[in-house]
Tab-separated table of C-alpha atoms in Angstrom:
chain	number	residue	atom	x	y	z
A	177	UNK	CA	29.391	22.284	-3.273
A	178	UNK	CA	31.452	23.974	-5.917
A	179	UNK	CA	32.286	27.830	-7.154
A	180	UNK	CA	31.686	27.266	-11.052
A	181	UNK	CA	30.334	30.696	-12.580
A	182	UNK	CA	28.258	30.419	-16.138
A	183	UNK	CA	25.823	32.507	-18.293
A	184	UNK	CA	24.264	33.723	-15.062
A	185	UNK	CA	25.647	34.428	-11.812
A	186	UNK	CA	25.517	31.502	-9.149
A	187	UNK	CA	25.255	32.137	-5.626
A	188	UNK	CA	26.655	29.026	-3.850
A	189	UNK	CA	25.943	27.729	-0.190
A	190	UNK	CA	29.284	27.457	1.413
A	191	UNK	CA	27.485	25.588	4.539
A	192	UNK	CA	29.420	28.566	6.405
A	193	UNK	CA	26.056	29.866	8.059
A	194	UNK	CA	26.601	33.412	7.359
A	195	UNK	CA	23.665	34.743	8.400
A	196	UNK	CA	22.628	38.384	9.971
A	197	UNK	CA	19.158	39.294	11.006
A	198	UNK	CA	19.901	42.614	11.716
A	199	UNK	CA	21.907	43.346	9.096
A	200	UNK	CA	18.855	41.685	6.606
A	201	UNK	CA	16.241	43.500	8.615
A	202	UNK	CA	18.216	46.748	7.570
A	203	UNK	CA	18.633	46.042	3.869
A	204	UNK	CA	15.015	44.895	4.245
A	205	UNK	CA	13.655	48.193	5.559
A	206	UNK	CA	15.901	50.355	2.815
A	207	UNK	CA	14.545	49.063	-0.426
A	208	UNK	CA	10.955	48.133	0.133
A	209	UNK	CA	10.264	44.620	0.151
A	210	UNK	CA	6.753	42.349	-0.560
A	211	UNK	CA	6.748	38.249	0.193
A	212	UNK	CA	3.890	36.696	-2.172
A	213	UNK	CA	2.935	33.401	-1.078
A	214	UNK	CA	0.116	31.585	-3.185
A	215	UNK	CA	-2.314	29.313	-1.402
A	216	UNK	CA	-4.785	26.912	-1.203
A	217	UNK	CA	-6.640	26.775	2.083
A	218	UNK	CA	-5.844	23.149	2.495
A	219	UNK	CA	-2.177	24.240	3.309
A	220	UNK	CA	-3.655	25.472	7.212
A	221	UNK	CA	-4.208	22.080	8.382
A	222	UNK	CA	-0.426	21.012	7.398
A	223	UNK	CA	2.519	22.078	9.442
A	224	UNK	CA	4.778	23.739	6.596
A	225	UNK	CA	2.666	26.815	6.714
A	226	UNK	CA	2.678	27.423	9.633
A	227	UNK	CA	7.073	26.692	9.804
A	228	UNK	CA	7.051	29.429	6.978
A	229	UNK	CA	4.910	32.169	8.802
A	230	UNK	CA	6.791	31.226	12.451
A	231	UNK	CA	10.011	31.861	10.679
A	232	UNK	CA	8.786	35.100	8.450
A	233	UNK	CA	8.189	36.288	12.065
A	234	UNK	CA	11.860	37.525	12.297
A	235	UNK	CA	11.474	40.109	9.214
A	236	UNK	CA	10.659	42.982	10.864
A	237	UNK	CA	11.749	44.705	7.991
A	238	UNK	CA	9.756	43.507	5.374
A	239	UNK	CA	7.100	45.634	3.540
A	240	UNK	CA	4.382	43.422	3.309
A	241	UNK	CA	3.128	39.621	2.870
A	242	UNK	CA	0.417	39.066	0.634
A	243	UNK	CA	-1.432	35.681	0.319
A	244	UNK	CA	-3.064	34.601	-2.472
A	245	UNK	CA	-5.873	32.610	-1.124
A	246	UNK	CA	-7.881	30.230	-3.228
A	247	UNK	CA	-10.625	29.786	-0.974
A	248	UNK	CA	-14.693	29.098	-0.637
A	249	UNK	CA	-15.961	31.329	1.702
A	250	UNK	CA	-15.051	34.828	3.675
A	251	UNK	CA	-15.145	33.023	6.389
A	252	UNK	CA	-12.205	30.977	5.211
A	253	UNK	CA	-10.363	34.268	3.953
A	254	UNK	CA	-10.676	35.751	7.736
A	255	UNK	CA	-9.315	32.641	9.247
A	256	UNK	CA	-6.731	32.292	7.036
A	257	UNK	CA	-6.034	36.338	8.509
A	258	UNK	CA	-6.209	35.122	12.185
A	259	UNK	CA	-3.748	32.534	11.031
A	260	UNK	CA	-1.153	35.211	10.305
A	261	UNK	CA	-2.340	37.807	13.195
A	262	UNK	CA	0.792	39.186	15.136
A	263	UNK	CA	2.974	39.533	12.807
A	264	UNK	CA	5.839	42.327	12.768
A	265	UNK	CA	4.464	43.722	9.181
A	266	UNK	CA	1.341	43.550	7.198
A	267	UNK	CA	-0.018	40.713	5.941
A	268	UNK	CA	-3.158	40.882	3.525
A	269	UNK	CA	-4.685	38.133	2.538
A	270	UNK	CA	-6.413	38.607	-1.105
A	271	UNK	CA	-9.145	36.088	-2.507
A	272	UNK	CA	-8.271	35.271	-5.350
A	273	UNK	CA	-11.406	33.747	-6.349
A	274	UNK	CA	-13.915	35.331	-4.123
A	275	UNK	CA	-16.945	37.384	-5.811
A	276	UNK	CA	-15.895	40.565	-5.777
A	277	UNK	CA	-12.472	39.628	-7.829
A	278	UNK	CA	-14.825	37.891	-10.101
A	279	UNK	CA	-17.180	40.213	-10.954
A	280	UNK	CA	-14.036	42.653	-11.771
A	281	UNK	CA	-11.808	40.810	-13.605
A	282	UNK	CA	-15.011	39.758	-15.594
A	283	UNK	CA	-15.471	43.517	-16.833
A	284	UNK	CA	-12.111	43.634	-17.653
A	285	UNK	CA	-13.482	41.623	-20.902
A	286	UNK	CA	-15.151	44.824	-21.621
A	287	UNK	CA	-11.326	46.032	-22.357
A	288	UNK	CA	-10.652	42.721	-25.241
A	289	UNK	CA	-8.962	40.704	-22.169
A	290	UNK	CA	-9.801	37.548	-20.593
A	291	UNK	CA	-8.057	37.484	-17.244
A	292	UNK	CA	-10.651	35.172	-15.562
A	293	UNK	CA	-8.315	32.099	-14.993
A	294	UNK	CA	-8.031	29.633	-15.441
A	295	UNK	CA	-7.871	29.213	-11.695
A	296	UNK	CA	-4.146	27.938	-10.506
A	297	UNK	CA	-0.913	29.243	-9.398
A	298	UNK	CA	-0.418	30.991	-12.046
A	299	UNK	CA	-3.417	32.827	-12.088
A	300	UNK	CA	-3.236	33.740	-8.254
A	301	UNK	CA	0.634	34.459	-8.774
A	302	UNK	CA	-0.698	37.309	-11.401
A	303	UNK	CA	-3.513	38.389	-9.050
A	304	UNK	CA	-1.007	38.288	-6.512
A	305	UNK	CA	2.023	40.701	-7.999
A	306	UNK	CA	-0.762	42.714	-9.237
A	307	UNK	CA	-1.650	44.022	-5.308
A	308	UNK	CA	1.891	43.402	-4.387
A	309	UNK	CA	3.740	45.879	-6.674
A	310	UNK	CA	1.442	48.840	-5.492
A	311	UNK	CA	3.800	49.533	-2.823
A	312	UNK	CA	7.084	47.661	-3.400
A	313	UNK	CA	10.486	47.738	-5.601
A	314	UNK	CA	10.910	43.819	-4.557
A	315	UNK	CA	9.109	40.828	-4.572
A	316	UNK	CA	9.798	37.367	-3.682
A	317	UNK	CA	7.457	34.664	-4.354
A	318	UNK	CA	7.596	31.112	-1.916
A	319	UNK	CA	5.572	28.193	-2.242
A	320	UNK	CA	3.064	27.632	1.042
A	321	UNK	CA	4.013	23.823	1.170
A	322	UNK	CA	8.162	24.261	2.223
A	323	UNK	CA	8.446	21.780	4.463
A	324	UNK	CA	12.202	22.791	5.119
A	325	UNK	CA	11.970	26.656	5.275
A	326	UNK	CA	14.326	28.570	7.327
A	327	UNK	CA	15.706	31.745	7.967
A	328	UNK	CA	18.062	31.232	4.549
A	329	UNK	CA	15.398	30.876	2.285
A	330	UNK	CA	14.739	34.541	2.150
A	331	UNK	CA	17.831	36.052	3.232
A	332	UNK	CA	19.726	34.727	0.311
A	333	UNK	CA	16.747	35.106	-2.458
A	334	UNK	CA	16.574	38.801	-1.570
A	335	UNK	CA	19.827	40.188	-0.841
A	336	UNK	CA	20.971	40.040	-4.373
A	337	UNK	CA	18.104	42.356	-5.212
A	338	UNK	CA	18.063	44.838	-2.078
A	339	UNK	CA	21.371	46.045	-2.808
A	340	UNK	CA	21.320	48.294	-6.427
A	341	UNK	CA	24.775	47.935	-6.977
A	342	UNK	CA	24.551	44.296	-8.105
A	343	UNK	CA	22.738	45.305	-10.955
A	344	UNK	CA	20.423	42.096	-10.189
A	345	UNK	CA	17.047	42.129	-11.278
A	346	UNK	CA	15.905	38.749	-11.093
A	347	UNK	CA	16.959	35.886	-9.140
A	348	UNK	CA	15.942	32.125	-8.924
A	349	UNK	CA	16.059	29.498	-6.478
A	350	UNK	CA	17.777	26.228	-7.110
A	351	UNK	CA	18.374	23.699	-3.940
A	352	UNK	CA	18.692	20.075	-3.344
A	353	UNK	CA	15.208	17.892	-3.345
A	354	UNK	CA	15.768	15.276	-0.949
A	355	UNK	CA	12.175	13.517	1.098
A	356	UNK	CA	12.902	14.426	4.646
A	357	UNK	CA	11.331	10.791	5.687
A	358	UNK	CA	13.168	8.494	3.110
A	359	UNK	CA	16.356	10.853	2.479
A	360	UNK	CA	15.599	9.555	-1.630
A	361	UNK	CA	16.090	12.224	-4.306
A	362	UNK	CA	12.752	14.032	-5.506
A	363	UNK	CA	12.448	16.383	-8.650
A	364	UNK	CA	11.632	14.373	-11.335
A	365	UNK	CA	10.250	16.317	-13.532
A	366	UNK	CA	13.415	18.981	-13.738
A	367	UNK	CA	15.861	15.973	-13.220
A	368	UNK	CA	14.229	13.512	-15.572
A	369	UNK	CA	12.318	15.376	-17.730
A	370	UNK	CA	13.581	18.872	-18.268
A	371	UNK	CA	17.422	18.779	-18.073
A	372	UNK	CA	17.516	15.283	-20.546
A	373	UNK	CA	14.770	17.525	-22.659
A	374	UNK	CA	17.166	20.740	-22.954
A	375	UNK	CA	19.889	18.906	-23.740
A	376	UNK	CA	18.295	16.673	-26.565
A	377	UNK	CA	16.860	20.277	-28.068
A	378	UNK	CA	20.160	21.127	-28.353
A	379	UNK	CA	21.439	17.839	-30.310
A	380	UNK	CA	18.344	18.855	-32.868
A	381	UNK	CA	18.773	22.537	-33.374
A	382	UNK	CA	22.478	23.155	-32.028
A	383	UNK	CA	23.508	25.238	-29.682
A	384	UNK	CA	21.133	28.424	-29.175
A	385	UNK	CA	21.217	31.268	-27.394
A	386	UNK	CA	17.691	30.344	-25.955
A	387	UNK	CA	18.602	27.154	-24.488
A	388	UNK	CA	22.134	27.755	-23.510
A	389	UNK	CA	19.562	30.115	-21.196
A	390	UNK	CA	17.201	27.819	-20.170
A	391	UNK	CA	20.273	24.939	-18.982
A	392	UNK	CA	21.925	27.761	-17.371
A	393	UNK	CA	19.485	27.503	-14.441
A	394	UNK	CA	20.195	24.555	-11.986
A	395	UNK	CA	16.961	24.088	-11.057
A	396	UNK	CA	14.514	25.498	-13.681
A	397	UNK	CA	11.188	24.386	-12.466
A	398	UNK	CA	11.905	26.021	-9.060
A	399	UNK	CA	8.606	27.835	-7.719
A	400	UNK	CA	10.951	30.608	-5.657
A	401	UNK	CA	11.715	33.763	-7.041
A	402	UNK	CA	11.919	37.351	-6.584
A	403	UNK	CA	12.110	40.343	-8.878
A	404	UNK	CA	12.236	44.393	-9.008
A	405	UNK	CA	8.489	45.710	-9.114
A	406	UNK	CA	9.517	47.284	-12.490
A	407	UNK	CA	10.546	43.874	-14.403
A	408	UNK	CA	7.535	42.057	-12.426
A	409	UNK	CA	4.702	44.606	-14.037
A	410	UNK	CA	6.152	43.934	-17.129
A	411	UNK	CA	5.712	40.025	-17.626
A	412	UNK	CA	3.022	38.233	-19.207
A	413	UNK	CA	2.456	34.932	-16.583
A	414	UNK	CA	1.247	31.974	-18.217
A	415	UNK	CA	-1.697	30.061	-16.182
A	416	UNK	CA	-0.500	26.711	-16.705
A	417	UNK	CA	2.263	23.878	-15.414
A	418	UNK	CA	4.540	25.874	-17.698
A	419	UNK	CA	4.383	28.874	-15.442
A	420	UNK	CA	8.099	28.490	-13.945
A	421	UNK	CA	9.720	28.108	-17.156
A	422	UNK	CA	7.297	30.227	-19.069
A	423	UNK	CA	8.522	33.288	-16.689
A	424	UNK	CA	11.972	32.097	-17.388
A	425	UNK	CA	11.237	32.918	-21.086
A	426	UNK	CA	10.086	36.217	-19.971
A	427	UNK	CA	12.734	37.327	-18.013
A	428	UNK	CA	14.779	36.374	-20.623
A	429	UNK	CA	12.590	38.725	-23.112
A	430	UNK	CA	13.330	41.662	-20.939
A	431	UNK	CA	16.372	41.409	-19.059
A	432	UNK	CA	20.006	40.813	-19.837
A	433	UNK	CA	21.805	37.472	-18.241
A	434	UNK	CA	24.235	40.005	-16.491
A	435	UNK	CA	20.979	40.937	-14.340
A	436	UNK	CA	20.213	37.104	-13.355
A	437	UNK	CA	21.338	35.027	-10.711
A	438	UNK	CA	20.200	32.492	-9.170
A	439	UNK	CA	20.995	30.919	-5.193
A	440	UNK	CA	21.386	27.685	-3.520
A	441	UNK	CA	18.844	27.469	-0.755
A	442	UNK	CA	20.368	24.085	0.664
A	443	UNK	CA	18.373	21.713	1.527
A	444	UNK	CA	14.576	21.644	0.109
A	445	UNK	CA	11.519	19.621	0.641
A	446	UNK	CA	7.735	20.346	-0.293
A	447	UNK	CA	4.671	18.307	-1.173
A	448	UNK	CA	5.651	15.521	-3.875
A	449	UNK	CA	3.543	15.233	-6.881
A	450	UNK	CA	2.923	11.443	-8.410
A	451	UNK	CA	3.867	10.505	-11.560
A	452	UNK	CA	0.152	10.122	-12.920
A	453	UNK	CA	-1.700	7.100	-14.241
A	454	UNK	CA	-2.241	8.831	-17.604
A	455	UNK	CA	-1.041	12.208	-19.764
A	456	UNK	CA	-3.697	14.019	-17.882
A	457	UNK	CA	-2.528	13.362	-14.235
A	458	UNK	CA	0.576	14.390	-12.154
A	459	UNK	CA	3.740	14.576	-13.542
A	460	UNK	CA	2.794	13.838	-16.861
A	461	UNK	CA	0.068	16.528	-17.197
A	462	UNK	CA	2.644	18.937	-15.696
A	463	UNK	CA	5.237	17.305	-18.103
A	464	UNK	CA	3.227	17.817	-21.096
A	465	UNK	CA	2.493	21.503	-20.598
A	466	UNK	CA	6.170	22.367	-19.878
A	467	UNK	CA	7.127	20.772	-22.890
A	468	UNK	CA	4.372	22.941	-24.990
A	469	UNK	CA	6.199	26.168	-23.221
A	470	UNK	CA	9.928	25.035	-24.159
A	471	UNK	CA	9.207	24.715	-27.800
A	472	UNK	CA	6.611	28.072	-27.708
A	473	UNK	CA	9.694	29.284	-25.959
A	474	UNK	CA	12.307	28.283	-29.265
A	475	UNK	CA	9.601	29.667	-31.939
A	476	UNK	CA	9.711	32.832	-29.787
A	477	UNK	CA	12.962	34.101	-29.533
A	478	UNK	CA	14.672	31.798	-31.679
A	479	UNK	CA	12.290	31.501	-34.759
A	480	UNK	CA	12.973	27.722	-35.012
A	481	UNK	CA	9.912	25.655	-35.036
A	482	UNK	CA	10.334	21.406	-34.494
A	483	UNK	CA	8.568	19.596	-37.626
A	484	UNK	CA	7.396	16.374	-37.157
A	485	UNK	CA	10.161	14.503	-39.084
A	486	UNK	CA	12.221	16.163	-36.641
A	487	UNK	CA	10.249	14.543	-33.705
A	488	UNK	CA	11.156	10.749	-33.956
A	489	UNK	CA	15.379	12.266	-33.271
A	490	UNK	CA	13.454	14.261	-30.030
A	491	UNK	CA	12.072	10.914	-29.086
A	492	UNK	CA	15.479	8.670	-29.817
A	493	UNK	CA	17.269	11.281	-28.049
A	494	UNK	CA	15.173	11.947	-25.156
A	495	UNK	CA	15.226	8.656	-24.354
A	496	UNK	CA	19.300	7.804	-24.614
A	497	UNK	CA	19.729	10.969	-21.991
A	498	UNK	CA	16.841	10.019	-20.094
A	499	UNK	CA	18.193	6.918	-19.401
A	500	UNK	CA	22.155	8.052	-18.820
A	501	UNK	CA	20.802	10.418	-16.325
A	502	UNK	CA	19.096	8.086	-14.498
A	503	UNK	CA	22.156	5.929	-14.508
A	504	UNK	CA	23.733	9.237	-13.053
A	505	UNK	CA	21.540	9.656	-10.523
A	506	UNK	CA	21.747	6.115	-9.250
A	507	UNK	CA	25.388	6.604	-8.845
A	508	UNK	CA	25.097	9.909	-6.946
A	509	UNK	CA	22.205	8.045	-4.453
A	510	UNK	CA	24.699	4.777	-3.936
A	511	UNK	CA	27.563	6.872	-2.994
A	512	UNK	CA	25.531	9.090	-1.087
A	513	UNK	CA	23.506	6.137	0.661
A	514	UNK	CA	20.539	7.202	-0.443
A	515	UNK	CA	17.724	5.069	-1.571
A	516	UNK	CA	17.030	5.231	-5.364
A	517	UNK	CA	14.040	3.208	-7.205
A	518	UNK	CA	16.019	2.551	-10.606
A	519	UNK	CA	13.268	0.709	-12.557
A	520	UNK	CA	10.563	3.573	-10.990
A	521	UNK	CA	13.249	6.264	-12.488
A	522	UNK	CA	13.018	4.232	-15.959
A	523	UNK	CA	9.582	4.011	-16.272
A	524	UNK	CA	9.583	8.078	-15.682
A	525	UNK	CA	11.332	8.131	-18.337
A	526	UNK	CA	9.430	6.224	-20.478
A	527	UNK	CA	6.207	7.718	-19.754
A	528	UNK	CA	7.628	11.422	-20.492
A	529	UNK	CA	8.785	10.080	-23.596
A	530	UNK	CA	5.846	8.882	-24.553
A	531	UNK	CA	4.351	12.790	-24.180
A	532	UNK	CA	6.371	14.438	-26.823
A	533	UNK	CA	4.584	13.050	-30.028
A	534	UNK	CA	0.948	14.222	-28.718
A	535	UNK	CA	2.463	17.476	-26.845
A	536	UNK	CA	3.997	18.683	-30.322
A	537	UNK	CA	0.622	18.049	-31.958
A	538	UNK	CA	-1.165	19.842	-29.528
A	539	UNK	CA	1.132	22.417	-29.583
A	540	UNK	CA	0.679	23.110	-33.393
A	541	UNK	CA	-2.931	22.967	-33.252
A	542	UNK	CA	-2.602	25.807	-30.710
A	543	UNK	CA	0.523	27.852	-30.466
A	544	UNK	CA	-0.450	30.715	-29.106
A	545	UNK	CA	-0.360	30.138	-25.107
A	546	UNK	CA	-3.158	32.010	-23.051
A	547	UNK	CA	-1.100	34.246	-20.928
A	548	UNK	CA	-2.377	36.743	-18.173
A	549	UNK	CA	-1.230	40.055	-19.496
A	550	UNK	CA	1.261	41.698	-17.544
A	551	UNK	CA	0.507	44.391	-15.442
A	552	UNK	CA	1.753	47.144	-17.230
A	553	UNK	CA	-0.376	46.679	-20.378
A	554	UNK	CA	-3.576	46.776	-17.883
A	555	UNK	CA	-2.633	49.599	-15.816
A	556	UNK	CA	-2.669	51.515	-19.960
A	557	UNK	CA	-6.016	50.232	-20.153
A	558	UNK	CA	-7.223	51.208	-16.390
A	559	UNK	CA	-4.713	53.107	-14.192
A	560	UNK	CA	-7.099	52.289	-10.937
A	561	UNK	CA	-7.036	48.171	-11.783
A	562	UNK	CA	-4.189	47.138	-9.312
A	563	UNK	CA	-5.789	48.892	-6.273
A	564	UNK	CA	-9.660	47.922	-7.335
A	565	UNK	CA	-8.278	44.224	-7.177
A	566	UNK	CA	-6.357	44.967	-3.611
A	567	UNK	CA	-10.090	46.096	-2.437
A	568	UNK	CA	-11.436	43.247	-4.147
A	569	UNK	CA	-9.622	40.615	-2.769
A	570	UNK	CA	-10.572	41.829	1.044
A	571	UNK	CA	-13.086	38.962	3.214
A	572	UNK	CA	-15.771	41.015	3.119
A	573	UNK	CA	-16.303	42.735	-0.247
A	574	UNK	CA	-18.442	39.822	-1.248
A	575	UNK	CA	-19.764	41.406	-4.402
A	576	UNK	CA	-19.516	44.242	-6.616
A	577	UNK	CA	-22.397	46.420	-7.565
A	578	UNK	CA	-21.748	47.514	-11.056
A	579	UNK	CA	-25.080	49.254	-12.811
A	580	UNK	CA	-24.193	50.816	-16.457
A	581	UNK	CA	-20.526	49.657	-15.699
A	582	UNK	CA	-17.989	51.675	-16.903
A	583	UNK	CA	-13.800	50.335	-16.146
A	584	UNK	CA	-12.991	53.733	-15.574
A	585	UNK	CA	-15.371	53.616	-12.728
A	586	UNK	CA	-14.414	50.962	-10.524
A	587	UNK	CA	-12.361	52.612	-7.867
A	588	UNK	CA	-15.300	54.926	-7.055
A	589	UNK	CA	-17.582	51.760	-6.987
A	590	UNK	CA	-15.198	49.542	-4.936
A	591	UNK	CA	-15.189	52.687	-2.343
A	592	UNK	CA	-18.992	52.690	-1.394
């Protein structure tokens, strides 16, 4: 626990307990507020789900809670609704990959966009803020596999943004990834990947404006976050592992750092990913993809491209910090009393490194990234897009009938 200020604004946990439903619930009710939760339907036989909706329970001033459901059948979608029945707000549910949504993000190719998928968070996320900005100025986004999530979690995330006179516009989580069964420290990829990447960027191209940014956030790769509607319509959301800090990127494209903050949440636990047996698997595959949206990220706003005579320094470096930091993180564990695999920490380490070469090579073989386009470039193309999807994404609109289609036409279609 400390009270160190940088680029952005830090909201620290005090462990003072501070909270106020009522008070929330008020805040809550006087700037409109949407939860987005993305799902798979394997998350309603585990018990985080339902710890998140028991304890969403108490918002009785929220807006709405849409879930973006990845699921195979309506009859999936309408349990997942019965899951969530009886709660003090509404709750729609939107298949993200049912037929209906299909067939109408299909004729949005008619428009020069592909917005089919690929299918993943990032692709419900987009589906998701697309129906949830119709009738909010917030929205928060949580992961449906919190296994710690309590009352703080949205309290803090949102109150920076339901109060104008912060001037917030974005905030980001950042918390402390400990396994509630062993106590050991999780978050590989952000502690031994990421932060040792950022900071070997910076050896190579010096200190820039882009990744002063990027280290500014305690915990980049966190998947909680919440926005005003009017920044959210206006970000592209890339489809891949790169989606947390590819949105980083784009708030950093349209927003000021005076208008970001991020909060402690505490304590935090979710579903651990393994490391992988190979580049395409786990950790690494993830691994890979962020480091393809870090360096997309530097020819972006900072014009500076890595060459591959540059890349054996990336490597040397990356490895030197790799390595301290795991050296630092076995010191924080031992003092802490907390369990801490040392040689599994190394070989992390060496298997990210070995990642770079064939991630840079892929990267300038394809550097443009397939983004979803943001909502306010579709809404140009098709005003009525963001509520045909909402009617899409409903159990039983199982198809949509749409002889001598025309996109201006699919509200009227969606309505019969």
């Amino acid at each position: 626990m400390d009270f160190q200020q940088g680029l952005i604004s830090t909201v620290h946990d005090y462990s003072l307990g501070n909270l106020d439903a009522v008070a929330f619930n008020r805040e809550l009710s006087q700037r409109p507020t949407t939860l987005l939760i993305p799902c798979l339907m394997e998350e309603f036989s585990r018990p985080a789900l339902g710890l998140i909706r028991d304890t969403l329970s108490g918002l009785k001033g929220l807006n709405e809670l849409v879930v973006a459901l990845a699921a195979t059948s309506a009859e999936d979608v309408k349990a997942a609704e019965k899951f969530f029945e009886g709660m003090p707000f509404p709750v729609r549910v939107h298949w993200t990959n049912g037929p209906a949504v299909r067939d109408l993000l299909e004729s949005v190719g008619e428009l020069g966009l592909d917005v089919t998928g690929p299918p993943g968070k990032g692709w419900a996320v987009w589906q998701g803020l697309g129906v949830a900005c119709q009738d909010a100025e917030v929205v928060g986004l949580f992961d449906a596999d919190i296994r710690t999530f309590g009352s703080a979690y949205p309290e803090r995330m949102l109150r920076p943004l339901l109060d104008r006179s912060h001037g917030i516009a974005y905030v980001k989580a950042f918390y402390s990834r400990l396994s509630l069964e062993t106590q050991a420290l999780q978050g590989r990829a952000t502690r031994l990947f990421v932060g040792p990447l950022l900071a070997s960027l910076e050896q190579v191209f010096g200190p820039l404006p882009y990744l002063a940014y990027l280290q500014s956030f305690r915990y980049p790769l966190a998947g909680e976050f919440a926005f005003t509607t009017d920044l959210a319509m206006n970000l592209r959301i890339p489809s891949d592992w790169g989606l947390e800090v590819g949105l980083l990127s784009e708030v950093y494209r349209h927003v000021a750092s005076s208008r970001i903050a991020q909060v402690d949440l505490g304590l935090f636990d979710h579903k651990h990913k393994e490391l992988g047996q190979q580049p395409s698997e786990g950790l690494q595959r993830m691994a890979g993809e962020i480091f393809g949206t870090v360096l997309r990220g530097l020819m972006e706003h900072e014009g500076c491209v890595m060459s591959m005579d540059q890349l054996p320094t990336l490597e040397v470096l990356y490895r030197r910090v790799g390595e301290d930091r795991v050296r630092q993180f076995g010191l924080d564990s031992a003092i802490n009393r907390l369990p801490y695999d040392r040689h599994g920490e190394e070989l992390a380490v060496q298997n990210f490194a070995g990642l770079l070469r064939p991630g840079l090579a892929k990267l300038m073989q394809a550097p443009i990234a397939h983004q979803l386009p943001s909502w306010s470039r579709l809404r140009s193309c098709n005003s009525a897009l963001q509520a045909d999807l909402a009617a899409a994404g409903q159990a039983d609109r199982t198809s949509l009938k749409r002889p001598n289609h025309n996109p201006q036409r699919l509200t009227s279609e969606l309505a019969a």
